[in-house]
GROMACS .gro file of N, CA and C in nm:
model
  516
    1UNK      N    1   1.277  -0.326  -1.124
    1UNK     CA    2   1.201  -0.206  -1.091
    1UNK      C    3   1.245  -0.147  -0.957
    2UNK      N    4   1.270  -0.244  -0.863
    2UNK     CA    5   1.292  -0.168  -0.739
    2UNK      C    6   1.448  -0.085  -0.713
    3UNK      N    7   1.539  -0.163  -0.789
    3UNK     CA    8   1.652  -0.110  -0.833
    3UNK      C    9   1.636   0.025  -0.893
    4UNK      N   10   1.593   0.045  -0.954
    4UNK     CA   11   1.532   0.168  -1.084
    4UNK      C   12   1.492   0.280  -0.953
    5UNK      N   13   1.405   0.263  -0.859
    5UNK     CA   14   1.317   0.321  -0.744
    5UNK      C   15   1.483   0.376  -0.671
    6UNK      N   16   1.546   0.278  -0.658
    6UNK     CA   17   1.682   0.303  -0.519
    6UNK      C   18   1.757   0.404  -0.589
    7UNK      N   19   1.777   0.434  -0.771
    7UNK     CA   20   1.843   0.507  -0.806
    7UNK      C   21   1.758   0.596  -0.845
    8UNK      N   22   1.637   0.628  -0.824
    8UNK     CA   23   1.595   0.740  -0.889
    8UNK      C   24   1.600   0.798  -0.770
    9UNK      N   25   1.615   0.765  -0.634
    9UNK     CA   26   1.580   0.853  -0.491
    9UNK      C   27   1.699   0.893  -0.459
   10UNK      N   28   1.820   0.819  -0.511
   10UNK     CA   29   1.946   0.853  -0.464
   10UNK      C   30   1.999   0.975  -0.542
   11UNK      N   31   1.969   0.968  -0.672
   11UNK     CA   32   2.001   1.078  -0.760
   11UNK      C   33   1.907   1.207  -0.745
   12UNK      N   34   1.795   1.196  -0.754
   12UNK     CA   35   1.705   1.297  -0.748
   12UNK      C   36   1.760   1.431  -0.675
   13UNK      N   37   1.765   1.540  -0.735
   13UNK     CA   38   1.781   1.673  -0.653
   13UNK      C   39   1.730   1.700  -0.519
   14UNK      N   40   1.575   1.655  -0.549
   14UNK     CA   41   1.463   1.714  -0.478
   14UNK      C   42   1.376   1.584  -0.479
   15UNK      N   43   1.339   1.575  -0.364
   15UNK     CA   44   1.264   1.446  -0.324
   15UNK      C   45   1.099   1.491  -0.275
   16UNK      N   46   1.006   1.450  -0.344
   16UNK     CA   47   0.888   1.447  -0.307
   16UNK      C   48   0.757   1.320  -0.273
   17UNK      N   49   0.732   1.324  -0.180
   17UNK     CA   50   0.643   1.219  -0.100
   17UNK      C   51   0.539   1.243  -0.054
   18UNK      N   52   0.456   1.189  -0.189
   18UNK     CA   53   0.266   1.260  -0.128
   18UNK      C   54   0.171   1.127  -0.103
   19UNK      N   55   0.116   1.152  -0.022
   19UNK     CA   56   0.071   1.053   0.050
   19UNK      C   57  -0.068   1.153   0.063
   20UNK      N   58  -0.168   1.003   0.048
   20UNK     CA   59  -0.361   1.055   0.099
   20UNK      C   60  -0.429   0.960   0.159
   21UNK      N   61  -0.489   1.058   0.266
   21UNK     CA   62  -0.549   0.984   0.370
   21UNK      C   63  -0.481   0.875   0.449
   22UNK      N   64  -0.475   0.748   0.448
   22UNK     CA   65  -0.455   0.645   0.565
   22UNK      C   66  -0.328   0.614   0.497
   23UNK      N   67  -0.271   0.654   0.374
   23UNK     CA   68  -0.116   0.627   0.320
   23UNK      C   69  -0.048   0.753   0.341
   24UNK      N   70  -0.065   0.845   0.409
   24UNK     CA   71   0.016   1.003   0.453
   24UNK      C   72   0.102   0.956   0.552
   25UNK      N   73   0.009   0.882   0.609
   25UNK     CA   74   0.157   0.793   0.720
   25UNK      C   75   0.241   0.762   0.698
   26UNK      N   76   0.263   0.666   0.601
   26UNK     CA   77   0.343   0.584   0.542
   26UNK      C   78   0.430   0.721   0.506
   27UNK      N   79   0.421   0.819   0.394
   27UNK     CA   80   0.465   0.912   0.320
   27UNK      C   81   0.569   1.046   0.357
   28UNK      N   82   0.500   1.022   0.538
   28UNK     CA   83   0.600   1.124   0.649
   28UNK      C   84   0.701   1.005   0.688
   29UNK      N   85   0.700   0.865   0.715
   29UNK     CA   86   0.821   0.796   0.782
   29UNK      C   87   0.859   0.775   0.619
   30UNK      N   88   0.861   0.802   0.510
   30UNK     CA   89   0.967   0.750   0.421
   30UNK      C   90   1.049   0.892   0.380
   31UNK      N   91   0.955   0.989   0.433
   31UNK     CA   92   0.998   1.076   0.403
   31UNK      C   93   1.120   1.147   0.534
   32UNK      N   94   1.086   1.106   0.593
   32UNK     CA   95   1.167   1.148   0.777
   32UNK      C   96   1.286   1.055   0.761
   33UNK      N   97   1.274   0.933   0.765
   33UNK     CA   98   1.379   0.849   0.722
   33UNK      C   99   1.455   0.859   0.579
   34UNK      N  100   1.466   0.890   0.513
   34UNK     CA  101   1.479   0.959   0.446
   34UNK      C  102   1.589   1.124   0.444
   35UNK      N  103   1.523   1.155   0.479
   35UNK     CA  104   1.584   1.313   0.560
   35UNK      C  105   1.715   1.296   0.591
   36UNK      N  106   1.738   1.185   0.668
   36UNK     CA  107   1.828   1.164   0.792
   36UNK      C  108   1.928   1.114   0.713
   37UNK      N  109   1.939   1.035   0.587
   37UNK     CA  110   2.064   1.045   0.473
   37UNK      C  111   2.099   1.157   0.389
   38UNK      N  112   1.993   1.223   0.344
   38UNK     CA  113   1.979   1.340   0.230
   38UNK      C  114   1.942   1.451   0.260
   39UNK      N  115   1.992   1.526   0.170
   39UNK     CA  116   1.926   1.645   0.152
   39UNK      C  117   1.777   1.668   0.038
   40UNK      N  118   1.685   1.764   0.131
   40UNK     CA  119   1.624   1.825   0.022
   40UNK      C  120   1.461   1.673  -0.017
   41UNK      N  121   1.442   1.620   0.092
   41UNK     CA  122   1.301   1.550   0.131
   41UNK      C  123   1.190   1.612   0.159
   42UNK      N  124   1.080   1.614   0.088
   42UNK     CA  125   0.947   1.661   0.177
   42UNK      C  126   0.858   1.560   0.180
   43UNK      N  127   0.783   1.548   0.264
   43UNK     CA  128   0.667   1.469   0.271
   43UNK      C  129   0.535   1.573   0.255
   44UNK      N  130   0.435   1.523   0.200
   44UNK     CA  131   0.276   1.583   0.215
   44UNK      C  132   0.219   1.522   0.171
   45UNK      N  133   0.051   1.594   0.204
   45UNK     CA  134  -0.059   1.506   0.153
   45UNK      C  135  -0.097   1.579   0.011
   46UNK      N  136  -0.123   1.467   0.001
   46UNK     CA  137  -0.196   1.560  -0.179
   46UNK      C  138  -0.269   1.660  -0.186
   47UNK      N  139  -0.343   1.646  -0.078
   47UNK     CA  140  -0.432   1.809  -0.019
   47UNK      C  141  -0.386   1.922  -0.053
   48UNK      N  142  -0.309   1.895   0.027
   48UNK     CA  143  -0.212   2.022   0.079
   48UNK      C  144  -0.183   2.117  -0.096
   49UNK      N  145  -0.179   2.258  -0.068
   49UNK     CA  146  -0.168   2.355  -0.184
   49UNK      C  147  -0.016   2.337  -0.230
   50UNK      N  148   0.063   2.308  -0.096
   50UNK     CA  149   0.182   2.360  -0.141
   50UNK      C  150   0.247   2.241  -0.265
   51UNK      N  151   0.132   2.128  -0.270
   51UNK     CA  152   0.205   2.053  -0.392
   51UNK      C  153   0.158   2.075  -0.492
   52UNK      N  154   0.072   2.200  -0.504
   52UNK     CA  155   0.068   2.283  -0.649
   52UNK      C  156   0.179   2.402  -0.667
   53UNK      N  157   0.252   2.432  -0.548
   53UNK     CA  158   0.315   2.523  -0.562
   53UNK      C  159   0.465   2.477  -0.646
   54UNK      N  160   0.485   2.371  -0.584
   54UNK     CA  161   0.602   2.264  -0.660
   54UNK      C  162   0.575   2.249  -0.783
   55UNK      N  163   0.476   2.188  -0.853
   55UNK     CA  164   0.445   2.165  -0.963
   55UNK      C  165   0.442   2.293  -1.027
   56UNK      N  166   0.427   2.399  -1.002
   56UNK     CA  167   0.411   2.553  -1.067
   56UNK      C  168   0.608   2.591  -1.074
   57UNK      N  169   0.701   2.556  -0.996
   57UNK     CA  170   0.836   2.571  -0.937
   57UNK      C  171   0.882   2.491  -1.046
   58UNK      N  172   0.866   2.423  -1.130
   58UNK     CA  173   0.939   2.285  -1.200
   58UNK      C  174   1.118   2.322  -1.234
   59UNK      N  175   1.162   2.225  -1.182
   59UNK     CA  176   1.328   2.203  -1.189
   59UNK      C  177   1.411   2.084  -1.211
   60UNK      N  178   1.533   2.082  -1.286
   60UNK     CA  179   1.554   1.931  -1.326
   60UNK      C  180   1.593   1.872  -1.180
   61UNK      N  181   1.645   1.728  -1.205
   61UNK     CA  182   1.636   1.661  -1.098
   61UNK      C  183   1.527   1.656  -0.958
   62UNK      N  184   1.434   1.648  -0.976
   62UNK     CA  185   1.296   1.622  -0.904
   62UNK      C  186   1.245   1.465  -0.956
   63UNK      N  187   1.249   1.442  -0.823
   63UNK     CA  188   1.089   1.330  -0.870
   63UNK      C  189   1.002   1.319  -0.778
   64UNK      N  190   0.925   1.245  -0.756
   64UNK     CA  191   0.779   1.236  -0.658
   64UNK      C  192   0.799   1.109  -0.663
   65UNK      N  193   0.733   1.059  -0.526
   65UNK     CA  194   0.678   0.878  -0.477
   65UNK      C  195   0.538   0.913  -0.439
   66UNK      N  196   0.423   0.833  -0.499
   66UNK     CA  197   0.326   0.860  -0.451
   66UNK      C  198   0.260   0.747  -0.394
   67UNK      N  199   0.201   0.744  -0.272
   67UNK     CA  200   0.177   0.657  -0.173
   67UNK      C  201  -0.011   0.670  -0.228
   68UNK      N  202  -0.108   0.621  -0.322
   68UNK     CA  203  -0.189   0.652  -0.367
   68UNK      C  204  -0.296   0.588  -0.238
   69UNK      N  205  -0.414   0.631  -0.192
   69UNK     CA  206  -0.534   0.591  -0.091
   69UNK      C  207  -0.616   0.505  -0.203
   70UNK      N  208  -0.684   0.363  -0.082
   70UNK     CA  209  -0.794   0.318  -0.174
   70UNK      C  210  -0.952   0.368  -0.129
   71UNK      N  211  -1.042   0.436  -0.211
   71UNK     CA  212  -1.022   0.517  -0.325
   71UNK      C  213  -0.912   0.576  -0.349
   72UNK      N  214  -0.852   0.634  -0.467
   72UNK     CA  215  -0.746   0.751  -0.482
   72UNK      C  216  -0.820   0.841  -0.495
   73UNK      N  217  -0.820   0.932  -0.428
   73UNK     CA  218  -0.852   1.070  -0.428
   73UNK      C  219  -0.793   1.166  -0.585
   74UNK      N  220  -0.916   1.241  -0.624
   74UNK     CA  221  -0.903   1.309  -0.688
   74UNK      C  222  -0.773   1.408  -0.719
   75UNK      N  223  -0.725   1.449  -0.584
   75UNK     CA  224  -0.656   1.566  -0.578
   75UNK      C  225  -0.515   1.506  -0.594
   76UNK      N  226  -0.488   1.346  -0.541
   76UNK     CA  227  -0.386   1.275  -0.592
   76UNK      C  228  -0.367   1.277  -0.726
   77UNK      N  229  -0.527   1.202  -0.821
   77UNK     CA  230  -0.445   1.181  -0.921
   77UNK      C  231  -0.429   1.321  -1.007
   78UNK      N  232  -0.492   1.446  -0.987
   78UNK     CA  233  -0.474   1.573  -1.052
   78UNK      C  234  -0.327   1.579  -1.020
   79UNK      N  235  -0.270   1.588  -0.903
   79UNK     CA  236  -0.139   1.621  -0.865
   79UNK      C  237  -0.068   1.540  -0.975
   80UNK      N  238  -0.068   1.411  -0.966
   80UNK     CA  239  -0.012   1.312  -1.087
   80UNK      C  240  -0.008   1.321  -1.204
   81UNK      N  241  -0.088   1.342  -1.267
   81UNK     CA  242  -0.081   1.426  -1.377
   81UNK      C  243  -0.028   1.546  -1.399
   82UNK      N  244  -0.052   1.624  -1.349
   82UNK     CA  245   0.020   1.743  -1.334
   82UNK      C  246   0.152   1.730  -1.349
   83UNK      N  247   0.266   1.660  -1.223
   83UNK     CA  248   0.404   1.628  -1.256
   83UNK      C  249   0.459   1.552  -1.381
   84UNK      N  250   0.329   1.455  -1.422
   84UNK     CA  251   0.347   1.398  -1.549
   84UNK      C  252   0.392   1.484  -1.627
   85UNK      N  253   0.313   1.583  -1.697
   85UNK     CA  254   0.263   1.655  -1.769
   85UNK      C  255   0.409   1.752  -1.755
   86UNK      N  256   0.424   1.765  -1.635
   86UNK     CA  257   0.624   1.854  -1.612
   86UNK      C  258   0.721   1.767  -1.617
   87UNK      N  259   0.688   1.649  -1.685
   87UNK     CA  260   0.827   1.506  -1.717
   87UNK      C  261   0.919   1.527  -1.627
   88UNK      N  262   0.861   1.539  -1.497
   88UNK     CA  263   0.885   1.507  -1.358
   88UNK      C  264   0.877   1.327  -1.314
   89UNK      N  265   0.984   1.272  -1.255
   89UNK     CA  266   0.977   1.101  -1.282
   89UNK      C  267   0.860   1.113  -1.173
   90UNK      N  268   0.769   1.048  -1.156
   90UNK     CA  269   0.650   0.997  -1.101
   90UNK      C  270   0.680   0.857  -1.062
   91UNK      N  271   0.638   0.797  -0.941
   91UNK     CA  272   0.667   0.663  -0.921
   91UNK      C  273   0.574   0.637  -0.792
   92UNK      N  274   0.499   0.507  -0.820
   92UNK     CA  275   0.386   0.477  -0.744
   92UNK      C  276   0.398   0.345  -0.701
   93UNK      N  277   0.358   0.409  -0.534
   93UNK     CA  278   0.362   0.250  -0.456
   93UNK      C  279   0.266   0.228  -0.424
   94UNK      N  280   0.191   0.105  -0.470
   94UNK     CA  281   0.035   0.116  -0.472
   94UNK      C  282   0.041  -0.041  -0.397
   95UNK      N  283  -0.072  -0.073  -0.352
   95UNK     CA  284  -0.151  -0.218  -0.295
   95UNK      C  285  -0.201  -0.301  -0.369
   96UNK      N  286  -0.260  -0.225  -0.471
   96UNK     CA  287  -0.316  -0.369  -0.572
   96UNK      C  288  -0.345  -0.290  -0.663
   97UNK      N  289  -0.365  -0.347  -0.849
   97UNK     CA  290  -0.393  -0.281  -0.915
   97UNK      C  291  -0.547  -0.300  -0.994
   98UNK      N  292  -0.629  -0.269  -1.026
   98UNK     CA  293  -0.566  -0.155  -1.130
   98UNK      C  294  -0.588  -0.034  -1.038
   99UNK      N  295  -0.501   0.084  -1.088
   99UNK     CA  296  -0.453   0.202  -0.983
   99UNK      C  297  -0.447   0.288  -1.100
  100UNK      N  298  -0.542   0.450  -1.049
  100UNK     CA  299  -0.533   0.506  -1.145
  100UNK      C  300  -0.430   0.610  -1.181
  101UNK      N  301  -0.325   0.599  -1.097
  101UNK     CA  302  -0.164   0.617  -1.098
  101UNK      C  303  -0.101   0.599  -1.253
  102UNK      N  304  -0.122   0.472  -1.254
  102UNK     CA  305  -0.039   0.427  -1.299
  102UNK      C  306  -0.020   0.462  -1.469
  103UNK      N  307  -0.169   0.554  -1.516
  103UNK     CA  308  -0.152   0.627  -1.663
  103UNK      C  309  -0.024   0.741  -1.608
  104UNK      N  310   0.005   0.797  -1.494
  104UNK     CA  311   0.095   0.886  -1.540
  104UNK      C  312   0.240   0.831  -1.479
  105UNK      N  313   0.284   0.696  -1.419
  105UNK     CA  314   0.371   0.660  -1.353
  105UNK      C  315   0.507   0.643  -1.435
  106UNK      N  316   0.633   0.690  -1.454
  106UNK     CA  317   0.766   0.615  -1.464
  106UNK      C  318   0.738   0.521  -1.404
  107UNK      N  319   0.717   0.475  -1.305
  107UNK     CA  320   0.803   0.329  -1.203
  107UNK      C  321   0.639   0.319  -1.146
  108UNK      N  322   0.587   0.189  -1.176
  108UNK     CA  323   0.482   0.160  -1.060
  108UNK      C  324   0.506  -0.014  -0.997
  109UNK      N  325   0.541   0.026  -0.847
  109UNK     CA  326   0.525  -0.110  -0.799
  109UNK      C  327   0.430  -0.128  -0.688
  110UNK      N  328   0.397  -0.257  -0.685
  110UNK     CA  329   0.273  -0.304  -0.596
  110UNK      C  330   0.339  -0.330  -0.497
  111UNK      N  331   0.292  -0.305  -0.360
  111UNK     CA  332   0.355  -0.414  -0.244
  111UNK      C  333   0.224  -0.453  -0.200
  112UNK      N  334   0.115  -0.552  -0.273
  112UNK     CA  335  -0.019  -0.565  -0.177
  112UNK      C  336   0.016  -0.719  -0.234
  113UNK      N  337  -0.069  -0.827  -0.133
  113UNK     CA  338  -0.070  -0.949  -0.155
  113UNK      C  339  -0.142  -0.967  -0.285
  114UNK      N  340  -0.160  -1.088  -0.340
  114UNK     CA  341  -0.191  -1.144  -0.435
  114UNK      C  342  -0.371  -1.155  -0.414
  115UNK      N  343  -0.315  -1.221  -0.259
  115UNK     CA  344  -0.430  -1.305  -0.199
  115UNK      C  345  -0.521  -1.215  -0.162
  116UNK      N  346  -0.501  -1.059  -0.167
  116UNK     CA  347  -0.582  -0.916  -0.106
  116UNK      C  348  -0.565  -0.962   0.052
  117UNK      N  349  -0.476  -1.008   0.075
  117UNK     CA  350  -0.464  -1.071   0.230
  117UNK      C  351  -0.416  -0.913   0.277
  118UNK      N  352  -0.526  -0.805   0.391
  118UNK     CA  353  -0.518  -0.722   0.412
  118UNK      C  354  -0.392  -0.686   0.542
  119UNK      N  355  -0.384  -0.790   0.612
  119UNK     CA  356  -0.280  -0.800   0.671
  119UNK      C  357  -0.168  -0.791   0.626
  120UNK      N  358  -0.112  -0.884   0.553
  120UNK     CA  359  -0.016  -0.900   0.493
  120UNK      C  360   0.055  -0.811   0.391
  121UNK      N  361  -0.079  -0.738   0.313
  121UNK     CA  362  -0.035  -0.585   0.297
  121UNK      C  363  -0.004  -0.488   0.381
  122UNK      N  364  -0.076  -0.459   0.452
  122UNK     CA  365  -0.065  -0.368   0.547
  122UNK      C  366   0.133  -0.408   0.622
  123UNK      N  367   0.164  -0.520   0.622
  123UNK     CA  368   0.306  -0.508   0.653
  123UNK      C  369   0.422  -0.512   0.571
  124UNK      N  370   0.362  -0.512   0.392
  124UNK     CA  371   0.498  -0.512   0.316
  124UNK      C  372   0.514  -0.389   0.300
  125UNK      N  373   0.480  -0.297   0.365
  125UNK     CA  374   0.447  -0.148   0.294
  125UNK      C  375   0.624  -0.085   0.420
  126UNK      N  376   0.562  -0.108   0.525
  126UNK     CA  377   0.674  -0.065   0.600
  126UNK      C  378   0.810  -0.156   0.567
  127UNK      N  379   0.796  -0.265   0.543
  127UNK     CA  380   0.910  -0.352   0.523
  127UNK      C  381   0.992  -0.303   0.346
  128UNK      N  382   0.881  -0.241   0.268
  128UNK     CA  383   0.941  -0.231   0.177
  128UNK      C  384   1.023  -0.041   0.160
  129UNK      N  385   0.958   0.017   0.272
  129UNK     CA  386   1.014   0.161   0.348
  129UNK      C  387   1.163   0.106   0.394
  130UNK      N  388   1.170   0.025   0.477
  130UNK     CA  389   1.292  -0.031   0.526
  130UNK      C  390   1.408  -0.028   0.471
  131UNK      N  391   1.374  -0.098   0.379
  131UNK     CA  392   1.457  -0.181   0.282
  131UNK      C  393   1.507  -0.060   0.143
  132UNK      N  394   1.450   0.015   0.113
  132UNK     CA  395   1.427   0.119   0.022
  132UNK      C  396   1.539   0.216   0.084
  133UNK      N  397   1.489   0.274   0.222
  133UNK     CA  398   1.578   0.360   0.305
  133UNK      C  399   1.754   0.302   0.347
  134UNK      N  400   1.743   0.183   0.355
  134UNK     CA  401   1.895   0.088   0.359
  134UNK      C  402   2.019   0.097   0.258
  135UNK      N  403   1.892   0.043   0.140
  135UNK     CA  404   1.979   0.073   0.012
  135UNK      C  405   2.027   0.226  -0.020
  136UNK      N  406   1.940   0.282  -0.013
  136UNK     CA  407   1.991   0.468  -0.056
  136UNK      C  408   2.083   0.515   0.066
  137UNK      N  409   2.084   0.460   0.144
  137UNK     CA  410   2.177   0.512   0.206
  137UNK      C  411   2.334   0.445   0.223
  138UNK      N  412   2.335   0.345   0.168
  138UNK     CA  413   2.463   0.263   0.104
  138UNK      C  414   2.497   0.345   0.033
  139UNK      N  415   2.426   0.455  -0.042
  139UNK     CA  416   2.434   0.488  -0.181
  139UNK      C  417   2.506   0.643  -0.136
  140UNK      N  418   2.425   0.672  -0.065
  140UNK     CA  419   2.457   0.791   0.018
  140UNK      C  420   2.578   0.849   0.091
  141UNK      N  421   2.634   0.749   0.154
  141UNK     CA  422   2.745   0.768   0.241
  141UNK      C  423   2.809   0.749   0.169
  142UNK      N  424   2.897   0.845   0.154
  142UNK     CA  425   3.063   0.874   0.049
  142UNK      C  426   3.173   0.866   0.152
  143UNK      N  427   3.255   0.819   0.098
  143UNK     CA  428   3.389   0.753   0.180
  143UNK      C  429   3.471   0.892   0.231
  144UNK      N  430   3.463   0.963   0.214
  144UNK     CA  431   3.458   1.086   0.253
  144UNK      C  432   3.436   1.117   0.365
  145UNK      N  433   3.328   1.052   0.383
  145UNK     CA  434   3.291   1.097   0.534
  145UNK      C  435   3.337   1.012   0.679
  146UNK      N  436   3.396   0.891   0.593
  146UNK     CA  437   3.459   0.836   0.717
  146UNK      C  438   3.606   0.835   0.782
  147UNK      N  439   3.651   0.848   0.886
  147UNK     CA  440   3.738   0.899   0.938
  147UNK      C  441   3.860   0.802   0.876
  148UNK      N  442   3.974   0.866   0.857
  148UNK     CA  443   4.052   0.787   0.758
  148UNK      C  444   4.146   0.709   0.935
  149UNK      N  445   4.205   0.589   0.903
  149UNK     CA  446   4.270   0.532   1.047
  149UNK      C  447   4.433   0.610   1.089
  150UNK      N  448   4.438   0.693   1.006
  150UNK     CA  449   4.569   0.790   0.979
  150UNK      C  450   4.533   0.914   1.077
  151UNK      N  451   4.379   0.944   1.093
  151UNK     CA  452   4.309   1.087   1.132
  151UNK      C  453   4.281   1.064   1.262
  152UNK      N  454   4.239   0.898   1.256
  152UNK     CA  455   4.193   0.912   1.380
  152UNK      C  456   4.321   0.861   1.501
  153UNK      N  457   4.432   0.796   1.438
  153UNK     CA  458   4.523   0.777   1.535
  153UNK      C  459   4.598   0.916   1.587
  154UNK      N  460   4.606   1.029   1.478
  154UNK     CA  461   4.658   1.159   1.527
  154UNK      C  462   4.606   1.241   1.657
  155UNK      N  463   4.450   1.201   1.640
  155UNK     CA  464   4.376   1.289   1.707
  155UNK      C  465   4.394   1.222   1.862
  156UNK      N  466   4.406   1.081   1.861
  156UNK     CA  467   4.390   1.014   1.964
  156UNK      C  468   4.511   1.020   2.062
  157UNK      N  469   4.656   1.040   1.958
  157UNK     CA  470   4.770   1.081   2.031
  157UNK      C  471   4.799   1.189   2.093
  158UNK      N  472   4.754   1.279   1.993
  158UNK     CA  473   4.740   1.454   2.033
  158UNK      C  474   4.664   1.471   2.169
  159UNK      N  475   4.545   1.344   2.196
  159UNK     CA  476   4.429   1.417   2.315
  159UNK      C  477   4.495   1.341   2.508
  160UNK      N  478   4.549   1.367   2.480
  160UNK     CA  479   4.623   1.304   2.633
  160UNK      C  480   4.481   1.304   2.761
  161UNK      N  481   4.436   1.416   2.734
  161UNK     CA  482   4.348   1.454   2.869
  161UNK      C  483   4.234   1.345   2.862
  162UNK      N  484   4.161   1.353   2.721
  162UNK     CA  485   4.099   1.234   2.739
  162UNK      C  486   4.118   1.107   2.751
  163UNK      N  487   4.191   1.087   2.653
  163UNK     CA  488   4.249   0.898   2.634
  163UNK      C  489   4.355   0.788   2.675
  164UNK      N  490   4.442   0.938   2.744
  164UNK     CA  491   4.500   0.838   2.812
  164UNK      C  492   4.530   0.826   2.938
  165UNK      N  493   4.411   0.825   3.028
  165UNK     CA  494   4.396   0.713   3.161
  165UNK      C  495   4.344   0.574   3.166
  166UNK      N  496   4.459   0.541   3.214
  166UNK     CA  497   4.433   0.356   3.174
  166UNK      C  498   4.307   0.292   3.304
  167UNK      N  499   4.207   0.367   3.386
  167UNK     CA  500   4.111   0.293   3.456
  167UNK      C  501   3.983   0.369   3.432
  168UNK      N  502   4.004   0.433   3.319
  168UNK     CA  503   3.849   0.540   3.264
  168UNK      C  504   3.786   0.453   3.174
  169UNK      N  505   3.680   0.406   3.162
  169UNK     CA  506   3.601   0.409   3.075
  169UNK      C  507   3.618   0.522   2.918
  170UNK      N  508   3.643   0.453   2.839
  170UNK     CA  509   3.642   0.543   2.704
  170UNK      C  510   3.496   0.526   2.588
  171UNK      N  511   3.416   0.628   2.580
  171UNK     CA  512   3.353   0.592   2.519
  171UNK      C  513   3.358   0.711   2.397
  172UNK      N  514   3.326   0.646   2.237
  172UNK     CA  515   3.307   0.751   2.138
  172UNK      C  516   3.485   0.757   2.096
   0.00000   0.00000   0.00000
């Protein structure tokens, strides 16, 4: 499943991350981190109008992560349904189940203890942000973008002014 999660975020066109109440947190750092590999991330709260405006916008390659609150708020699971309903992939990271997510979810995984050990949830949530953001961005970086050792010895011969005094500090 979590495999399934790393390629649906890597492929996705359009990345959406709704988060309610005390999980909106969570929903802006996966979404900010995030950002910083890809294009085309938003974060919000389920509140918010503008994630009816998306759902009204429908386009291929989209999916949503939804960071669901305990209670789940109404306006979450309307939103959820809703993208359902636009066979938009839906995928829910929830704490414990049963979660009422999970009638409209592609992908639902738990990161909450067994034990309801509230601690211990409360820290797989960022650890599993971590780890999520690591992988997609393995996925992300195309060889393309790294300087070939052919490019960078040219540039380094060509730059006299910078690189070659032998008692300077070289940095970069």
């Amino acid at each position: 499943d979590y495999q399934t999660l790393v390629k649906l975020v890597s492929k996705s066109r359009e990345l959406y991350i709704i988060g309610s109440g005390l999980t909106f947190h969570y929903a802006i750092q996966l979404g900010r981190e995030l950002s910083l590999i890809r294009k085309k991330v938003r974060a919000l709260e389920a509140s918010e109008p503008a994630v009816w405006d998306i759902i009204a916008d429908v386009s291929e390659n989209r999916a949503v992560i939804f960071f669901p609150d305990i209670p789940c708020s109404r306006e979450t699971i309307a939103s959820a349904e809703a993208f359902y309903q636009q066979k938009i992939p839906v995928v829910t990271l929830c704490s414990h189940l049963p979660c009422p997510l999970s009638a409209y979810s592609t992908l639902l995984i738990t990161y909450g203890s067994p034990e309801n050990n509230v601690n211990e949830t409360a820290l797989n949530l960022p650890f599993l942000i971590d780890c999520l953001v690591r992988e997609v961005k393995v996925i992300s970086v195309k060889p393309s973008s790294i300087i070939s050792p052919e490019a960078r010895q040219q540039y380094l011969a060509s730059n006299n002014l910078l690189f070659n005094y032998e008692h300077v500090l070289k940095i970069g």
